[in-house]
mmCIF file of C-alpha atoms in Angstrom:
data_model
loop_
_atom_site.group_PDB
_atom_site.id
_atom_site.type_symbol
_atom_site.label_atom_id
_atom_site.label_comp_id
_atom_site.label_asym_id
_atom_site.label_seq_id
_atom_site.Cartn_x
_atom_site.Cartn_y
_atom_site.Cartn_z
ATOM 1 C CA MET A 1 -218.420 -162.007 -87.045
ATOM 2 C CA ARG A 2 -215.607 -159.599 -87.922
ATOM 3 C CA GLU A 3 -217.182 -158.916 -91.326
ATOM 4 C CA GLU A 4 -220.524 -158.169 -89.646
ATOM 5 C CA ARG A 5 -218.899 -155.638 -87.313
ATOM 6 C CA ILE A 6 -217.142 -153.969 -90.252
ATOM 7 C CA ALA A 7 -220.440 -153.788 -92.149
ATOM 8 C CA GLU A 8 -222.228 -152.294 -89.117
ATOM 9 C CA LYS A 9 -219.489 -149.714 -88.667
ATOM 10 C CA SER A 10 -219.605 -148.815 -92.343
ATOM 11 C CA ALA A 11 -223.389 -148.347 -92.199
ATOM 12 C CA GLU A 12 -223.015 -146.214 -89.081
ATOM 13 C CA ARG A 13 -220.422 -143.988 -90.768
ATOM 14 C CA ALA A 14 -222.673 -143.634 -93.817
ATOM 15 C CA GLU A 15 -225.488 -142.457 -91.531
ATOM 16 C CA TRP A 16 -223.150 -139.956 -89.882
ATOM 17 C CA ARG A 17 -222.187 -138.609 -93.302
ATOM 18 C CA ARG A 18 -225.816 -138.298 -94.368
ATOM 19 C CA LEU A 19 -226.674 -136.336 -91.192
ATOM 20 C CA TYR A 20 -223.573 -134.152 -91.615
ATOM 21 C CA ASP A 21 -224.575 -133.277 -95.180
ATOM 22 C CA MET A 22 -228.159 -132.517 -94.108
ATOM 23 C CA ILE A 23 -226.953 -130.179 -91.359
ATOM 24 C CA GLY A 24 -224.704 -128.326 -93.791
ATOM 25 C CA LYS A 25 -227.541 -127.959 -96.292
ATOM 26 C CA LEU A 26 -229.940 -126.632 -93.649
ATOM 27 C CA LEU A 27 -227.400 -124.041 -92.498
ATOM 28 C CA PHE A 28 -226.595 -122.990 -96.062
ATOM 29 C CA ASP A 29 -230.228 -122.857 -97.233
ATOM 30 C CA HIS A 30 -231.144 -120.444 -94.418
ATOM 31 C CA GLY A 31 -227.948 -118.398 -94.579
ATOM 32 C CA LEU A 32 -226.946 -119.303 -91.005
ATOM 33 C CA GLU A 33 -223.405 -119.065 -89.662
ATOM 34 C CA PRO A 34 -221.951 -122.550 -88.896
ATOM 35 C CA SER A 35 -221.568 -121.648 -85.205
ATOM 36 C CA PRO A 36 -221.688 -124.309 -82.445
ATOM 37 C CA GLY A 37 -225.151 -123.122 -81.378
ATOM 38 C CA ASN A 38 -226.571 -123.210 -84.912
ATOM 39 C CA PHE A 39 -224.903 -126.559 -85.616
ATOM 40 C CA GLU A 40 -226.386 -128.078 -82.442
ATOM 41 C CA MET A 41 -229.803 -126.612 -83.266
ATOM 42 C CA CYS A 42 -229.746 -128.203 -86.729
ATOM 43 C CA HIS A 43 -228.458 -131.515 -85.353
ATOM 44 C CA ARG A 44 -231.247 -131.614 -82.806
ATOM 45 C CA TYR A 45 -233.825 -130.725 -85.439
ATOM 46 C CA LEU A 46 -232.676 -133.255 -88.030
ATOM 47 C CA SER A 47 -232.104 -136.098 -85.564
ATOM 48 C CA GLY A 48 -235.765 -135.768 -84.529
ATOM 49 C CA ARG A 49 -235.128 -136.290 -80.807
ATOM 50 C CA ASP A 50 -237.493 -133.581 -79.616
ATOM 51 C CA GLY A 51 -240.873 -133.270 -81.308
ATOM 52 C CA GLU A 52 -241.772 -130.090 -79.429
ATOM 53 C CA PHE A 53 -238.466 -128.491 -80.453
ATOM 54 C CA ASN A 54 -238.986 -129.492 -84.101
ATOM 55 C CA ALA A 55 -242.531 -128.119 -84.096
ATOM 56 C CA MET A 56 -241.221 -124.794 -82.812
ATOM 57 C CA ILE A 57 -238.673 -124.571 -85.652
ATOM 58 C CA ASP A 58 -241.310 -125.590 -88.197
ATOM 59 C CA ARG A 59 -243.577 -122.786 -86.939
ATOM 60 C CA ALA A 60 -240.726 -120.265 -87.208
ATOM 61 C CA ILE A 61 -239.955 -121.368 -90.769
ATOM 62 C CA ALA A 62 -243.622 -121.243 -91.749
ATOM 63 C CA LYS A 63 -244.109 -117.796 -90.221
ATOM 64 C CA GLU A 64 -240.913 -116.162 -91.493
ATOM 65 C CA GLY A 65 -240.348 -118.192 -94.639
ATOM 66 C CA GLY A 66 -237.066 -119.398 -93.174
ATOM 67 C CA LEU A 67 -234.712 -119.013 -90.215
ATOM 68 C CA ASN A 68 -232.677 -115.854 -89.660
ATOM 69 C CA GLU A 69 -229.866 -115.337 -87.163
ATOM 70 C CA ALA A 70 -232.071 -113.575 -84.576
ATOM 71 C CA VAL A 71 -234.674 -116.335 -84.462
ATOM 72 C CA ALA A 72 -232.016 -119.060 -84.684
ATOM 73 C CA SER A 73 -230.151 -117.529 -81.728
ATOM 74 C CA ALA A 74 -233.315 -117.488 -79.624
ATOM 75 C CA ILE A 75 -234.087 -121.095 -80.574
ATOM 76 C CA SER A 76 -230.507 -122.201 -79.881
ATOM 77 C CA ALA A 77 -230.792 -120.622 -76.424
ATOM 78 C CA ARG A 78 -233.208 -123.359 -75.445
ATOM 79 C CA ILE A 79 -230.469 -125.973 -75.850
ATOM 80 C CA ASP A 80 -228.236 -124.182 -73.334
ATOM 81 C CA SER A 81 -230.794 -122.671 -71.001
ATOM 82 C CA GLY A 82 -233.686 -125.113 -70.917
ATOM 83 C CA LEU A 83 -236.251 -122.400 -71.671
ATOM 84 C CA SER A 84 -239.852 -123.451 -71.921
ATOM 85 C CA THR A 85 -241.522 -123.302 -75.311
ATOM 86 C CA ASP A 86 -243.701 -120.397 -74.209
ATOM 87 C CA GLU A 87 -240.698 -118.388 -72.970
ATOM 88 C CA LEU A 88 -238.717 -119.134 -76.087
ATOM 89 C CA SER A 89 -241.590 -118.300 -78.416
ATOM 90 C CA ARG A 90 -242.115 -114.984 -76.634
ATOM 91 C CA ILE A 91 -238.434 -114.057 -76.786
ATOM 92 C CA ALA A 92 -238.095 -115.133 -80.427
ATOM 93 C CA THR A 93 -241.201 -113.158 -81.391
ATOM 94 C CA GLU A 94 -239.967 -110.081 -79.513
ATOM 95 C CA ALA A 95 -236.511 -110.362 -81.095
ATOM 96 C CA GLN A 96 -237.998 -110.583 -84.567
ATOM 97 C CA GLY A 97 -240.356 -107.681 -83.838
ATOM 98 C CA PHE A 98 -237.544 -105.466 -82.565
ATOM 99 C CA LEU A 99 -235.397 -106.218 -85.608
ATOM 100 C CA GLU A 100 -238.282 -105.434 -87.933
ATOM 101 C CA GLU A 101 -238.967 -102.193 -86.071
ATOM 102 C CA MET A 102 -235.328 -101.124 -86.238
ATOM 103 C CA SER A 103 -235.227 -101.994 -89.943
ATOM 104 C CA SER A 104 -238.350 -99.898 -90.505
ATOM 105 C CA ILE A 105 -236.807 -96.934 -88.638
ATOM 106 C CA LEU A 106 -233.613 -97.153 -90.686
ATOM 107 C CA ILE A 107 -235.550 -97.420 -93.961
ATOM 108 C CA ARG A 108 -237.682 -94.440 -92.981
ATOM 109 C CA SER A 109 -234.574 -92.442 -92.066
ATOM 110 C CA GLY A 110 -233.044 -93.327 -95.419
ATOM 111 C CA ASP A 111 -236.180 -92.227 -97.236
ATOM 112 C CA ASP A 112 -236.241 -88.961 -95.290
ATOM 113 C CA ALA A 113 -232.589 -88.289 -96.103
ATOM 114 C CA ARG A 114 -233.181 -89.026 -99.778
ATOM 115 C CA ASP A 115 -236.225 -86.721 -99.863
ATOM 116 C CA TYR A 116 -234.214 -84.011 -98.115
ATOM 117 C CA GLY A 117 -231.423 -84.355 -100.632
ATOM 118 C CA GLN A 118 -233.856 -84.178 -103.520
ATOM 119 C CA ALA A 119 -235.541 -81.117 -102.031
ATOM 120 C CA LEU A 120 -232.166 -79.407 -101.672
ATOM 121 C CA ALA A 121 -231.348 -80.185 -105.288
ATOM 122 C CA ASP A 122 -234.733 -78.831 -106.434
ATOM 123 C CA GLU A 123 -234.274 -75.610 -104.466
ATOM 124 C CA ALA A 124 -230.760 -75.174 -105.839
ATOM 125 C CA ALA A 125 -232.097 -75.595 -109.345
ATOM 126 C CA GLY A 126 -234.912 -73.112 -108.606
ATOM 127 C CA LEU A 127 -232.431 -70.619 -107.220
ATOM 128 C CA GLU A 128 -230.432 -70.774 -110.436
ATOM 129 C CA ALA A 129 -233.610 -70.379 -112.499
ATOM 130 C CA ASP A 130 -235.426 -67.457 -110.817
ATOM 131 C CA GLY A 131 -232.647 -65.857 -108.754
ATOM 132 C CA SER A 132 -234.711 -65.276 -105.562
ATOM 133 C CA PRO A 133 -232.202 -66.204 -102.822
ATOM 134 C CA ALA A 134 -234.271 -64.976 -99.854
ATOM 135 C CA GLN A 135 -237.186 -67.241 -100.695
ATOM 136 C CA ALA A 136 -234.845 -70.162 -101.435
ATOM 137 C CA VAL A 137 -232.989 -69.714 -98.130
ATOM 138 C CA GLN A 138 -236.301 -69.629 -96.249
ATOM 139 C CA LYS A 139 -237.346 -72.906 -97.881
ATOM 140 C CA LEU A 140 -233.948 -74.478 -97.137
ATOM 141 C CA VAL A 141 -234.204 -73.481 -93.481
ATOM 142 C CA GLY A 142 -237.661 -75.034 -93.306
ATOM 143 C CA LEU A 143 -236.472 -78.244 -94.965
ATOM 144 C CA THR A 144 -233.467 -78.452 -92.635
ATOM 145 C CA ARG A 145 -235.597 -77.973 -89.518
ATOM 146 C CA SER A 146 -237.968 -80.666 -90.736
ATOM 147 C CA MET A 147 -235.048 -83.032 -91.351
ATOM 148 C CA ILE A 148 -233.626 -82.314 -87.895
ATOM 149 C CA ASP A 149 -237.011 -83.131 -86.318
ATOM 150 C CA LYS A 150 -237.257 -86.379 -88.282
ATOM 151 C CA ALA A 151 -233.701 -87.388 -87.366
ATOM 152 C CA GLN A 152 -234.415 -86.696 -83.690
ATOM 153 C CA ALA A 153 -237.609 -88.768 -83.863
ATOM 154 C CA ALA A 154 -235.704 -91.656 -85.484
ATOM 155 C CA GLU A 155 -233.011 -91.444 -82.796
ATOM 156 C CA ASP A 156 -235.676 -91.518 -80.076
ATOM 157 C CA ASP A 157 -237.309 -94.562 -81.707
ATOM 158 C CA LEU A 158 -233.973 -96.389 -81.954
ATOM 159 C CA ARG A 159 -233.150 -95.559 -78.335
ATOM 160 C CA ARG A 160 -236.556 -96.888 -77.196
ATOM 161 C CA THR A 161 -236.149 -100.089 -79.228
ATOM 162 C CA GLU A 162 -232.648 -100.639 -77.843
ATOM 163 C CA ALA A 163 -234.011 -100.250 -74.297
ATOM 164 C CA GLN A 164 -236.671 -102.872 -75.041
ATOM 165 C CA MET A 165 -234.034 -105.218 -76.467
ATOM 166 C CA SER A 166 -231.929 -104.693 -73.342
ATOM 167 C CA ILE A 167 -234.879 -105.824 -71.215
ATOM 168 C CA MET A 168 -235.302 -108.864 -73.452
ATOM 169 C CA ARG A 169 -231.606 -109.751 -73.048
ATOM 170 C CA LYS A 170 -231.955 -109.506 -69.267
ATOM 171 C CA ASP A 171 -235.020 -111.774 -69.388
ATOM 172 C CA LEU A 172 -233.029 -114.299 -71.381
ATOM 173 C CA ALA A 173 -230.090 -114.119 -68.954
ATOM 174 C CA ALA A 174 -232.438 -114.582 -65.987
ATOM 175 C CA ALA A 175 -234.090 -117.591 -67.650
ATOM 176 C CA HIS A 176 -230.651 -119.061 -68.366
ATOM 177 C CA HIS A 177 -229.666 -118.593 -64.709
ATOM 178 C CA ARG A 178 -232.870 -120.277 -63.498
ATOM 179 C CA ALA A 179 -232.330 -123.209 -65.840
ATOM 180 C CA ASN A 180 -228.788 -123.768 -64.539
ATOM 181 C CA SER A 181 -229.359 -123.211 -60.810
ATOM 182 C CA ASP A 182 -230.616 -125.530 -58.112
ATOM 183 C CA PRO A 183 -233.719 -123.866 -56.611
ATOM 184 C CA LEU A 184 -233.058 -125.112 -53.056
ATOM 185 C CA THR A 185 -229.382 -124.222 -52.583
ATOM 186 C CA GLY A 186 -228.849 -121.657 -55.335
ATOM 187 C CA LEU A 187 -225.782 -123.625 -56.456
ATOM 188 C CA PRO A 188 -225.259 -124.621 -60.092
ATOM 189 C CA ASN A 189 -227.291 -127.719 -60.931
ATOM 190 C CA ARG A 190 -226.374 -130.915 -62.759
ATOM 191 C CA ARG A 191 -226.980 -129.336 -66.159
ATOM 192 C CA ALA A 192 -224.470 -126.590 -65.335
ATOM 193 C CA LEU A 193 -222.045 -129.179 -63.944
ATOM 194 C CA ASP A 194 -222.119 -131.219 -67.164
ATOM 195 C CA HIS A 195 -221.314 -128.105 -69.201
ATOM 196 C CA HIS A 196 -218.583 -126.921 -66.821
ATOM 197 C CA LEU A 197 -216.969 -130.347 -66.533
ATOM 198 C CA ARG A 198 -216.699 -130.746 -70.306
ATOM 199 C CA ASN A 199 -214.994 -127.360 -70.593
ATOM 200 C CA ALA A 200 -212.701 -127.979 -67.600
ATOM 201 C CA PHE A 201 -211.780 -131.401 -68.967
ATOM 202 C CA GLU A 202 -210.847 -129.959 -72.385
ATOM 203 C CA LYS A 203 -208.799 -127.154 -70.797
ATOM 204 C CA ALA A 204 -206.908 -129.629 -68.611
ATOM 205 C CA ARG A 205 -206.117 -131.825 -71.608
ATOM 206 C CA ARG A 206 -205.010 -128.899 -73.801
ATOM 207 C CA GLY A 207 -202.912 -127.242 -71.106
ATOM 208 C CA ASP A 208 -201.686 -130.477 -69.514
ATOM 209 C CA THR A 209 -202.829 -129.159 -66.135
ATOM 210 C CA PRO A 210 -204.190 -131.156 -63.183
ATOM 211 C CA LEU A 211 -207.891 -131.609 -62.524
ATOM 212 C CA ALA A 212 -209.624 -133.199 -59.550
ATOM 213 C CA LEU A 213 -213.281 -133.976 -58.942
ATOM 214 C CA ALA A 214 -215.032 -134.886 -55.704
ATOM 215 C CA ILE A 215 -218.509 -136.204 -54.952
ATOM 216 C CA CYS A 216 -219.655 -135.340 -51.424
ATOM 217 C CA ASP A 217 -222.612 -136.984 -49.711
ATOM 218 C CA ILE A 218 -224.231 -136.084 -46.366
ATOM 219 C CA ASP A 219 -223.816 -138.981 -43.931
ATOM 220 C CA HIS A 220 -226.948 -140.775 -42.661
ATOM 221 C CA PHE A 221 -229.134 -138.190 -44.382
ATOM 222 C CA LYS A 222 -232.155 -140.462 -44.771
ATOM 223 C CA GLN A 223 -232.142 -141.224 -41.070
ATOM 224 C CA PHE A 224 -231.773 -137.510 -40.289
ATOM 225 C CA ASN A 225 -234.605 -136.665 -42.687
ATOM 226 C CA ASP A 226 -236.929 -139.340 -41.254
ATOM 227 C CA THR A 227 -236.235 -138.180 -37.693
ATOM 228 C CA HIS A 228 -236.568 -134.419 -38.129
ATOM 229 C CA GLY A 229 -238.742 -134.073 -41.245
ATOM 230 C CA HIS A 230 -238.193 -132.940 -44.811
ATOM 231 C CA GLN A 231 -238.246 -129.230 -44.001
ATOM 232 C CA ILE A 232 -235.297 -129.608 -41.616
ATOM 233 C CA GLY A 233 -233.717 -131.954 -44.153
ATOM 234 C CA ASP A 234 -233.889 -129.215 -46.777
ATOM 235 C CA GLU A 235 -232.266 -126.772 -44.368
ATOM 236 C CA VAL A 236 -229.442 -129.261 -43.792
ATOM 237 C CA ILE A 237 -228.877 -129.585 -47.544
ATOM 238 C CA LYS A 238 -228.796 -125.789 -47.824
ATOM 239 C CA PHE A 239 -226.333 -125.569 -44.914
ATOM 240 C CA VAL A 240 -223.906 -128.107 -46.402
ATOM 241 C CA GLY A 241 -224.351 -126.562 -49.851
ATOM 242 C CA SER A 242 -223.510 -123.076 -48.575
ATOM 243 C CA SER A 243 -220.499 -124.434 -46.640
ATOM 244 C CA LEU A 244 -219.115 -126.075 -49.768
ATOM 245 C CA GLY A 245 -220.175 -123.133 -51.920
ATOM 246 C CA ARG A 246 -217.929 -120.754 -50.004
ATOM 247 C CA ALA A 247 -214.962 -122.603 -51.488
ATOM 248 C CA ALA A 248 -216.091 -121.734 -55.021
ATOM 249 C CA SER A 249 -213.705 -119.571 -57.034
ATOM 250 C CA GLY A 250 -212.396 -119.257 -60.551
ATOM 251 C CA ASP A 251 -210.738 -122.664 -60.206
ATOM 252 C CA VAL A 252 -213.263 -124.355 -57.906
ATOM 253 C CA PHE A 253 -216.773 -125.156 -59.132
ATOM 254 C CA VAL A 254 -219.376 -126.365 -56.636
ATOM 255 C CA SER A 255 -222.705 -127.829 -57.727
ATOM 256 C CA ARG A 256 -225.600 -129.798 -56.319
ATOM 257 C CA TYR A 257 -225.571 -133.205 -57.969
ATOM 258 C CA GLY A 258 -228.951 -134.306 -56.697
ATOM 259 C CA GLY A 259 -230.528 -135.227 -53.354
ATOM 260 C CA GLU A 260 -227.898 -134.856 -50.658
ATOM 261 C CA GLU A 261 -224.956 -135.110 -53.068
ATOM 262 C CA PHE A 262 -222.657 -132.337 -54.254
ATOM 263 C CA VAL A 263 -219.874 -132.306 -56.840
ATOM 264 C CA VAL A 264 -216.791 -130.097 -56.555
ATOM 265 C CA VAL A 265 -214.475 -129.624 -59.547
ATOM 266 C CA PHE A 266 -210.931 -128.403 -58.850
ATOM 267 C CA GLU A 267 -209.075 -127.012 -61.868
ATOM 268 C CA ARG A 268 -205.287 -126.666 -61.815
ATOM 269 C CA ALA A 269 -205.226 -128.458 -58.453
ATOM 270 C CA ALA A 270 -203.511 -131.682 -57.401
ATOM 271 C CA ALA A 271 -205.449 -134.264 -55.410
ATOM 272 C CA GLU A 272 -203.666 -133.379 -52.176
ATOM 273 C CA SER A 273 -204.645 -129.705 -52.241
ATOM 274 C CA ALA A 274 -208.234 -130.570 -53.206
ATOM 275 C CA VAL A 275 -208.490 -132.995 -50.295
ATOM 276 C CA ALA A 276 -207.125 -130.312 -47.950
ATOM 277 C CA VAL A 277 -209.877 -127.874 -49.009
ATOM 278 C CA LEU A 278 -212.630 -130.466 -48.537
ATOM 279 C CA ASP A 279 -211.212 -131.724 -45.240
ATOM 280 C CA LYS A 280 -211.240 -128.209 -43.819
ATOM 281 C CA ILE A 281 -214.936 -127.817 -44.672
ATOM 282 C CA ARG A 282 -215.766 -131.330 -43.455
ATOM 283 C CA SER A 283 -214.023 -130.768 -40.121
ATOM 284 C CA ALA A 284 -215.808 -127.438 -39.563
ATOM 285 C CA ILE A 285 -219.223 -129.001 -40.187
ATOM 286 C CA ALA A 286 -218.516 -132.091 -38.078
ATOM 287 C CA ALA A 287 -217.396 -129.953 -35.130
ATOM 288 C CA ARG A 288 -220.584 -127.917 -35.057
ATOM 289 C CA GLU A 289 -223.749 -128.797 -33.162
ATOM 290 C CA LEU A 290 -226.775 -127.963 -35.279
ATOM 291 C CA LYS A 291 -229.829 -126.320 -33.754
ATOM 292 C CA VAL A 292 -233.228 -125.244 -35.039
ATOM 293 C CA THR A 293 -232.978 -121.453 -35.189
ATOM 294 C CA HIS A 294 -236.429 -120.508 -33.900
ATOM 295 C CA THR A 295 -236.718 -123.178 -31.172
ATOM 296 C CA GLY A 296 -233.141 -123.889 -30.143
ATOM 297 C CA GLN A 297 -233.813 -127.635 -30.528
ATOM 298 C CA SER A 298 -230.579 -129.587 -30.904
ATOM 299 C CA LEU A 299 -230.238 -131.643 -34.062
ATOM 300 C CA GLY A 300 -226.936 -133.174 -33.063
ATOM 301 C CA ARG A 301 -223.885 -133.228 -35.252
ATOM 302 C CA LEU A 302 -223.660 -133.627 -38.998
ATOM 303 C CA SER A 303 -220.947 -134.888 -41.306
ATOM 304 C CA PHE A 304 -220.362 -135.679 -44.931
ATOM 305 C CA SER A 305 -218.142 -138.080 -46.815
ATOM 306 C CA GLY A 306 -216.324 -137.429 -50.059
ATOM 307 C CA GLY A 307 -214.774 -139.416 -52.859
ATOM 308 C CA LEU A 308 -212.128 -137.665 -54.926
ATOM 309 C CA ALA A 309 -210.551 -138.650 -58.232
ATOM 310 C CA ALA A 310 -207.660 -136.945 -60.003
ATOM 311 C CA LEU A 311 -207.630 -136.815 -63.793
ATOM 312 C CA ASN A 312 -205.534 -139.523 -65.450
ATOM 313 C CA VAL A 313 -204.605 -140.202 -69.066
ATOM 314 C CA HIS A 314 -207.447 -142.682 -69.549
ATOM 315 C CA ASP A 315 -210.227 -140.518 -68.093
ATOM 316 C CA SER A 316 -213.273 -139.016 -69.750
ATOM 317 C CA PRO A 317 -215.744 -136.703 -67.977
ATOM 318 C CA GLY A 318 -217.930 -139.744 -67.333
ATOM 319 C CA SER A 319 -215.166 -141.984 -66.043
ATOM 320 C CA ILE A 320 -213.757 -139.465 -63.582
ATOM 321 C CA LEU A 321 -217.244 -139.109 -62.103
ATOM 322 C CA LYS A 322 -217.496 -142.895 -61.791
ATOM 323 C CA ARG A 323 -214.120 -143.126 -60.088
ATOM 324 C CA ALA A 324 -215.051 -140.362 -57.654
ATOM 325 C CA ASP A 325 -218.323 -142.167 -56.926
ATOM 326 C CA ALA A 326 -216.424 -145.417 -56.243
ATOM 327 C CA ALA A 327 -214.109 -143.507 -53.896
ATOM 328 C CA LEU A 328 -217.161 -142.080 -52.112
ATOM 329 C CA TYR A 329 -218.459 -145.622 -51.589
ATOM 330 C CA GLN A 330 -215.104 -146.532 -50.066
ATOM 331 C CA ALA A 331 -215.288 -143.529 -47.725
ATOM 332 C CA LYS A 332 -218.691 -144.726 -46.518
ATOM 333 C CA GLN A 333 -217.370 -148.266 -46.045
ATOM 334 C CA LEU A 334 -214.412 -146.968 -44.032
ATOM 335 C CA GLY A 335 -216.667 -145.270 -41.494
ATOM 336 C CA ARG A 336 -217.909 -142.032 -43.104
ATOM 337 C CA ASN A 337 -216.944 -138.454 -42.202
ATOM 338 C CA ARG A 338 -213.833 -138.620 -44.355
ATOM 339 C CA ILE A 339 -212.482 -137.848 -47.812
ATOM 340 C CA HIS A 340 -211.193 -140.872 -49.705
ATOM 341 C CA THR A 341 -209.045 -140.576 -52.835
ATOM 342 C CA ALA A 342 -209.506 -142.959 -55.738
ATOM 343 C CA ASP A 343 -206.592 -145.184 -56.704
#
């Protein structure tokens, strides 16, 4: 049995090495920087996990004869932002078009400058040959004015192209925001949480600083939803989300985890201070009687429960979430409307 496990591990490591070599070759063959985004793009392409993604790269290679940094950056953006294929294709095409246009402008400007230099040399030679300075000066003035006009036109073209690229960058930023935001509450979504938690976890390990994570769940939400309807239920989720969201800061990250659950990540904070923040929000919500704004109908009182886990030496991002979830279950078992800390 032990020999079988060793053989399996050896085969697995050989497969890792093969994939590593293939990624390096793909980067090198296309002249791409070995950046995290490019590395992830190549890994995703070569592992064959996403047929649509692979087809998009194949089309880019077929069209351009290879991948360049502009197209690779646009393709890599899909990994982080969840852009649709249509959005990504549009942005990649626009990026390539803008780069080609700018290259054409610069080449044209270079040609104009070379022609101007040659014309100056010809006129200087002519001046030495026939000794008619007035005529030569007139021609030089005309050539200089023409060059000034061409330089101004090139500057205008570059300025226009830069403005178009600025719009494209804003489109990409907006698409990235949409992909990482919950449409109901406006809070970061689970995708954004996963990314943030990995970074926060690494920073806490490197700096040996505390980290706490809480999962909060609205109490009796299904009953509330069944009684008052999904529209009111959505408003309740938005209300709790905005209440928790007001605690967000550079060290506090609040996200919607799904359904009526929220996750709050506290960086550089001990469990006690994190619990104090959540308890203050919980108490304020529990003390308030909710009413329908346009009718004045009373919806009663609302509460939420939370499970909090502080980072320990054995934790991973996944395990701290599991421990917080177990603590949340304990909070529910103990009567709800409370924050319970994991052992």
